[in-house]
Short mmCIF file of C-alpha atoms in Angstrom, two decimals:
data_model
loop_
_atom_site.label_atom_id
_atom_site.label_comp_id
_atom_site.label_asym_id
_atom_site.label_seq_id
_atom_site.Cartn_x
_atom_site.Cartn_y
_atom_site.Cartn_z
CA MET A 1134 -32.60 -33.49 9.66
CA SER A 1135 -29.26 -33.78 9.62
CA THR A 1136 -25.68 -31.70 9.64
CA LEU A 1137 -22.98 -32.07 7.09
CA ALA A 1138 -19.51 -31.93 8.87
CA LEU A 1139 -16.18 -31.40 7.73
CA ASP A 1140 -12.96 -31.75 9.28
CA VAL A 1141 -9.83 -30.35 7.70
CA GLY A 1142 -6.49 -31.31 9.05
CA GLY A 1143 -2.55 -31.98 8.06
CA THR A 1144 -2.94 -35.63 8.24
CA LYS A 1145 -6.51 -36.02 6.92
CA ILE A 1146 -9.58 -34.69 5.63
CA ALA A 1147 -12.90 -36.24 6.68
CA VAL A 1148 -16.48 -35.67 6.35
CA GLY A 1149 -19.73 -36.95 8.19
CA LEU A 1150 -23.20 -36.61 8.68
CA VAL A 1151 -24.56 -35.96 12.13
CA ASP A 1152 -27.66 -36.49 13.67
CA ALA A 1153 -30.02 -34.20 15.70
CA ASP A 1154 -28.96 -35.91 18.88
CA GLY A 1155 -25.25 -35.45 18.14
CA SER A 1156 -24.80 -39.05 16.80
CA LEU A 1157 -22.35 -39.40 13.74
CA ARG A 1158 -24.18 -41.62 11.31
CA TYR A 1159 -22.18 -41.50 8.18
CA HIS A 1160 -18.02 -41.14 8.36
CA ALA A 1161 -15.69 -41.19 5.55
CA GLN A 1162 -12.14 -39.75 5.34
CA ARG A 1163 -9.03 -39.51 2.84
CA PRO A 1164 -5.17 -38.44 3.97
CA THR A 1165 -4.50 -34.89 3.27
CA PRO A 1166 -2.62 -34.76 -0.15
CA ARG A 1167 0.80 -33.45 -0.03
CA ALA A 1168 0.22 -31.48 -3.31
CA ASP A 1169 -1.21 -28.16 -4.25
CA ALA A 1170 -4.23 -26.29 -3.11
CA GLU A 1171 -6.71 -27.33 -6.20
CA VAL A 1172 -5.58 -30.84 -5.71
CA ILE A 1173 -6.58 -30.78 -2.11
CA TRP A 1174 -9.86 -28.98 -2.78
CA SER A 1175 -10.48 -31.89 -5.40
CA VAL A 1176 -10.39 -34.44 -2.63
CA THR A 1177 -12.53 -32.27 -0.03
CA GLN A 1178 -15.11 -31.53 -2.68
CA GLY A 1179 -15.37 -35.41 -3.56
CA LEU A 1180 -15.82 -36.21 -0.06
CA LEU A 1181 -18.55 -33.63 0.56
CA ALA A 1182 -20.47 -35.06 -2.62
CA GLU A 1183 -20.29 -38.43 -1.24
CA ALA A 1184 -21.53 -37.34 2.14
CA LEU A 1185 -24.63 -35.68 0.56
CA THR A 1186 -25.28 -38.55 -1.98
CA SER A 1187 -25.22 -40.78 1.13
CA ALA A 1188 -28.03 -38.55 3.33
CA THR A 1189 -31.26 -39.70 3.81
CA ASP A 1190 -33.13 -36.58 4.99
CA ASP A 1191 -32.76 -33.14 4.73
CA VAL A 1192 -29.37 -31.39 5.40
CA ARG A 1193 -29.51 -28.37 7.02
CA GLY A 1194 -26.16 -26.98 6.62
CA VAL A 1195 -22.47 -27.57 6.69
CA GLY A 1196 -20.19 -27.20 9.63
CA ILE A 1197 -16.48 -26.86 9.31
CA SER A 1198 -13.69 -27.73 11.62
CA SER A 1199 -10.21 -26.85 10.36
CA ALA A 1200 -6.95 -26.44 11.59
CA GLY A 1201 -5.64 -23.07 11.94
CA PRO A 1202 -5.29 -19.89 11.83
CA VAL A 1203 -8.61 -19.27 10.43
CA ASP A 1204 -10.07 -16.27 9.65
CA LEU A 1205 -13.73 -15.96 10.09
CA PRO A 1206 -14.30 -12.43 8.85
CA SER A 1207 -13.41 -13.60 5.46
CA GLY A 1208 -13.82 -17.21 5.81
CA THR A 1209 -10.50 -18.13 4.94
CA VAL A 1210 -8.28 -20.74 6.62
CA SER A 1211 -4.18 -20.80 6.47
CA PRO A 1212 -3.72 -24.45 8.16
CA ILE A 1213 0.10 -24.44 9.34
CA ASN A 1214 0.21 -27.87 8.48
CA ILE A 1215 -0.99 -27.52 4.75
CA ALA A 1216 1.17 -25.00 3.46
CA ALA A 1217 -0.55 -24.94 -0.01
CA TRP A 1218 -3.81 -23.46 1.72
CA GLN A 1219 -2.82 -20.16 2.50
CA ARG A 1220 -6.24 -17.93 3.21
CA PHE A 1221 -7.96 -20.40 1.38
CA PRO A 1222 -11.37 -19.40 0.66
CA ILE A 1223 -13.02 -22.53 2.23
CA VAL A 1224 -16.42 -20.60 3.27
CA GLU A 1225 -17.00 -19.83 -0.69
CA ARG A 1226 -15.86 -23.35 -1.93
CA VAL A 1227 -17.99 -25.02 0.42
CA THR A 1228 -21.05 -22.80 -0.03
CA ALA A 1229 -20.83 -23.08 -3.95
CA ALA A 1230 -20.15 -26.99 -4.04
CA THR A 1231 -23.04 -27.79 -1.71
CA GLY A 1232 -25.90 -24.71 -2.07
CA LEU A 1233 -25.96 -24.80 1.89
CA THR A 1234 -25.37 -22.58 4.68
CA VAL A 1235 -21.89 -22.69 6.02
CA ARG A 1236 -20.33 -22.23 9.44
CA LEU A 1237 -16.90 -22.42 10.19
CA GLY A 1238 -14.81 -23.16 13.33
CA GLY A 1239 -11.16 -23.67 14.15
CA ASP A 1240 -10.64 -27.47 15.07
CA GLY A 1241 -9.90 -26.99 19.04
CA LEU A 1242 -13.30 -25.02 19.28
CA CYS A 1243 -14.93 -27.88 17.62
CA MET A 1244 -13.44 -30.30 19.46
CA ALA A 1245 -14.75 -28.38 22.67
CA MET A 1246 -17.93 -27.92 21.18
CA GLY A 1247 -18.33 -31.77 20.17
CA GLU A 1248 -17.34 -32.99 23.57
CA ARG A 1249 -19.87 -30.46 25.38
CA TRP A 1250 -22.80 -31.71 23.07
CA HIS A 1251 -22.12 -35.39 23.06
CA GLY A 1252 -18.90 -36.31 24.86
CA ALA A 1253 -17.30 -35.57 28.36
CA GLY A 1254 -18.29 -32.02 28.88
CA ARG A 1255 -22.19 -32.62 28.35
CA ASP A 1256 -23.83 -29.35 29.38
CA ALA A 1257 -20.89 -27.87 30.72
CA GLN A 1258 -21.01 -23.77 30.77
CA PHE A 1259 -17.66 -22.94 31.10
CA LEU A 1260 -15.20 -25.37 29.44
CA LEU A 1261 -11.99 -25.43 27.77
CA GLY A 1262 -11.44 -28.36 25.70
CA MET A 1263 -7.88 -29.28 24.75
CA VAL A 1264 -6.17 -31.44 22.20
CA VAL A 1265 -2.45 -32.64 23.33
CA SER A 1266 -0.54 -34.23 20.41
CA THR A 1267 2.09 -33.18 18.23
CA GLY A 1268 0.98 -30.03 19.29
CA ILE A 1269 -1.49 -28.53 21.67
CA GLY A 1270 -4.68 -26.92 20.64
CA GLY A 1271 -7.75 -25.72 22.67
CA GLY A 1272 -11.11 -24.12 22.23
CA LEU A 1273 -13.33 -22.04 24.52
CA VAL A 1274 -17.03 -22.43 25.57
CA LEU A 1275 -17.93 -19.92 27.94
CA ASP A 1276 -21.66 -19.28 28.99
CA GLY A 1277 -22.44 -22.24 27.29
CA ALA A 1278 -21.71 -20.39 23.84
CA PRO A 1279 -18.56 -21.09 21.71
CA TYR A 1280 -16.08 -18.53 22.01
CA ASP A 1281 -14.23 -17.78 18.71
CA GLY A 1282 -12.69 -14.28 19.63
CA ARG A 1283 -12.02 -11.73 17.27
CA THR A 1284 -10.71 -13.79 14.16
CA GLY A 1285 -11.87 -17.28 15.25
CA ASN A 1286 -8.72 -18.14 17.15
CA ALA A 1287 -9.29 -17.86 20.94
CA GLY A 1288 -8.30 -20.59 22.75
CA HIS A 1289 -4.84 -21.29 21.54
CA VAL A 1290 -3.89 -22.73 25.06
CA GLY A 1291 -0.94 -24.50 23.61
CA HIS A 1292 0.97 -20.65 23.37
CA VAL A 1293 0.50 -19.58 27.03
CA VAL A 1294 4.02 -19.02 28.16
CA VAL A 1295 4.59 -21.42 31.33
CA GLU A 1296 8.79 -21.10 31.01
CA PRO A 1297 9.90 -17.78 30.35
CA ASP A 1298 13.16 -18.80 29.45
CA GLY A 1299 12.31 -21.87 27.75
CA ASP A 1300 12.84 -23.17 24.33
CA PRO A 1301 11.82 -21.44 21.08
CA CYS A 1302 8.13 -21.90 19.93
CA THR A 1303 7.22 -22.49 16.15
CA CYS A 1304 4.71 -19.35 16.75
CA GLY A 1305 8.15 -17.00 17.75
CA GLY A 1306 7.96 -16.90 21.00
CA HIS A 1307 9.65 -18.83 23.99
CA GLY A 1308 8.62 -21.56 26.68
CA CYS A 1309 5.21 -22.17 25.08
CA ALA A 1310 3.20 -25.26 26.70
CA GLU A 1311 3.40 -26.70 23.70
CA THR A 1312 7.20 -26.56 24.12
CA VAL A 1313 7.65 -28.49 26.94
CA ALA A 1314 4.08 -31.32 27.02
CA ALA A 1315 3.67 -31.47 23.16
CA GLY A 1316 4.12 -35.54 22.29
CA PRO A 1317 7.49 -34.78 20.36
CA HIS A 1318 8.79 -32.23 22.88
CA LEU A 1319 8.25 -34.99 25.95
CA ALA A 1320 10.26 -37.74 23.78
CA ARG A 1321 13.00 -35.32 22.80
CA TRP A 1322 13.65 -33.66 26.62
CA ALA A 1323 13.48 -37.43 27.53
CA ARG A 1324 16.34 -38.64 24.98
CA ALA A 1325 18.33 -35.67 26.13
CA ASN A 1326 18.22 -36.84 29.73
CA GLY A 1327 19.08 -40.28 29.06
CA TRP A 1328 16.13 -42.22 27.75
CA HIS A 1329 17.55 -44.77 25.27
CA ALA A 1330 15.17 -44.63 22.44
CA PRO A 1331 15.53 -44.33 18.73
CA LEU A 1332 15.23 -41.07 17.30
CA GLU A 1333 11.67 -41.82 15.54
CA ALA A 1334 10.49 -43.03 18.99
CA ASN A 1335 7.51 -40.85 19.79
CA ALA A 1336 4.96 -39.99 22.90
CA LYS A 1337 3.23 -43.60 22.59
CA GLU A 1338 7.10 -45.48 22.98
CA LEU A 1339 7.38 -42.80 26.12
CA ALA A 1340 4.29 -43.74 27.52
CA ASP A 1341 5.39 -47.71 27.10
CA ALA A 1342 8.62 -46.98 28.83
CA ALA A 1343 6.85 -45.06 31.47
CA ASN A 1344 4.68 -47.95 32.12
CA ALA A 1345 7.43 -50.47 32.75
CA GLY A 1346 9.07 -47.92 35.25
CA ASP A 1347 11.69 -46.24 33.39
CA ALA A 1348 12.59 -43.16 35.60
CA VAL A 1349 13.53 -40.49 32.97
CA ALA A 1350 9.98 -41.47 31.30
CA LEU A 1351 8.29 -40.93 34.20
CA ARG A 1352 10.06 -37.70 34.84
CA ALA A 1353 9.24 -36.65 31.06
CA PHE A 1354 5.34 -36.88 31.80
CA ASP A 1355 5.74 -35.19 35.35
CA ARG A 1356 7.15 -32.43 33.22
CA GLY A 1357 5.04 -32.02 30.99
CA ALA A 1358 1.81 -32.56 33.21
CA ASN A 1359 2.98 -29.83 35.19
CA ALA A 1360 3.49 -27.29 32.54
CA ILE A 1361 -0.23 -28.11 31.03
CA ALA A 1362 -1.18 -27.67 34.67
CA ARG A 1363 0.42 -24.08 34.98
CA MET A 1364 -1.27 -23.45 31.47
CA ILE A 1365 -4.78 -24.56 33.09
CA ALA A 1366 -4.51 -22.61 35.95
CA SER A 1367 -3.77 -19.19 33.96
CA VAL A 1368 -6.68 -19.83 31.89
CA ALA A 1369 -9.10 -20.96 34.31
CA ALA A 1370 -8.23 -17.81 36.18
CA VAL A 1371 -9.25 -15.99 33.50
CA CYS A 1372 -12.12 -17.40 31.92
CA ASP A 1373 -13.71 -18.74 35.39
CA LEU A 1374 -13.71 -22.52 33.77
CA ASP A 1375 -15.40 -25.52 35.55
CA LEU A 1376 -14.43 -28.23 33.43
CA VAL A 1377 -11.18 -28.79 31.16
CA VAL A 1378 -11.56 -32.01 28.75
CA ILE A 1379 -8.26 -33.32 27.20
CA GLY A 1380 -8.06 -35.34 23.99
CA GLY A 1381 -5.38 -36.16 21.74
CA GLY A 1382 -2.43 -38.63 21.49
CA VAL A 1383 -0.51 -37.80 24.62
CA ALA A 1384 -3.91 -37.88 26.46
CA LYS A 1385 -4.35 -41.68 25.58
CA SER A 1386 -1.35 -42.46 28.10
CA GLY A 1387 -3.93 -41.98 30.91
CA ALA A 1388 -2.94 -41.92 34.35
CA LEU A 1389 0.73 -41.25 33.41
CA LEU A 1390 -0.76 -37.41 32.12
CA PHE A 1391 -3.65 -37.36 34.29
CA ASP A 1392 -2.73 -38.25 37.73
CA PRO A 1393 0.48 -35.71 38.08
CA LEU A 1394 -1.44 -33.00 35.89
CA ARG A 1395 -4.33 -33.10 38.80
CA GLU A 1396 -2.08 -33.26 41.42
CA ALA A 1397 0.14 -30.16 40.06
CA LEU A 1398 -3.24 -28.31 39.26
CA GLY A 1399 -3.98 -28.18 43.03
CA HIS A 1400 -0.93 -26.35 43.62
CA TYR A 1401 -1.51 -23.94 41.02
CA ALA A 1402 -5.23 -23.39 40.90
CA GLY A 1403 -5.11 -21.68 44.33
CA LEU A 1404 -8.19 -19.18 43.81
CA THR A 1405 -11.43 -20.36 45.47
CA PHE A 1406 -13.38 -19.90 42.55
CA ILE A 1407 -11.19 -22.71 40.59
CA ARG A 1408 -10.34 -25.12 43.38
CA ASP A 1409 -12.86 -27.27 42.36
CA LEU A 1410 -12.17 -27.18 38.46
CA ARG A 1411 -12.55 -30.65 36.90
CA VAL A 1412 -10.21 -32.02 34.50
CA LEU A 1413 -11.21 -35.15 32.49
CA PRO A 1414 -10.30 -37.53 29.27
CA ALA A 1415 -12.17 -36.92 25.93
CA GLU A 1416 -14.58 -39.49 24.91
CA LEU A 1417 -14.98 -38.75 21.07
CA GLY A 1418 -11.66 -39.02 19.97
CA GLY A 1419 -11.17 -38.49 16.42
CA ASP A 1420 -14.61 -37.83 15.76
CA ALA A 1421 -14.92 -34.84 18.07
CA GLY A 1422 -14.04 -32.22 15.44
CA LEU A 1423 -16.98 -33.38 12.89
CA VAL A 1424 -19.58 -33.43 15.80
CA GLY A 1425 -18.22 -30.22 16.93
CA ALA A 1426 -18.43 -28.69 13.40
CA ALA A 1427 -22.09 -29.73 13.32
CA ALA A 1428 -22.73 -28.22 16.77
CA LEU A 1429 -21.66 -24.73 15.32
CA PHE A 1430 -25.05 -24.95 14.26
CA ASN A 1431 -27.06 -25.31 17.70
CA ALA A 1432 -27.58 -22.33 19.43
CA SER A 1433 -28.04 -24.41 22.83
CA ALA A 1434 -25.00 -26.75 22.01
#
């Protein structure tokens, strides 16, 4: 028996069929249309229909990973990067389109669940999964179970304040970790401090410059890693974590991020019960959301 998984994001909408062991054996995706709500739904519905046609065994339900905010009580989603979907009734629509049981989770939570089931976080009981990319998202697994919070939005660790007098954030706050360590902010800070690069240059070009020895680029990664370490230490102390798994475009920079992050964490994670906290790169890449959406059906995943 397999699970149909749907992953909704501002860049792409993807579907997959996930086997009982967590293996993704069918995958299809389309760019997210810059159009009205019904056009976006039409693309989503088409992908779901194609996946069901491709199923060779019984499908037990549909797991949905969606960019947030999500609203679990109402089954709606209002992704910041999909302006046309505000309180879009995705659970109701998918249920009607497939005739299957549907479970919804935020994309950060599903990333964490996917990595715990079939990736770098296998069997971790107290896990934070993070995506460091154009923004910083996250999801929590506590005592082996997904932790949704009151509305389904627990784990928004990118909005932990690390610089009280820092830059304004899209959330309305100031000095959030995202304003320091997300990819566009890394590049923006580097340019403001002497990195000579085109305006369209992003975190990948910044990583290339850092690997070539550019001092400003290296400082930018150190600064971002330090902010992430402060955030992780705070969340770990509150949630008593044993593992943090980090994916996303910025995490692909490898040692440029992880080496200074682990060093900085040694300074901030001073409590005895989090001193052994492990930080690992994610393994599933872009498939984590689909695998994690399917994992919403696994009580023990």
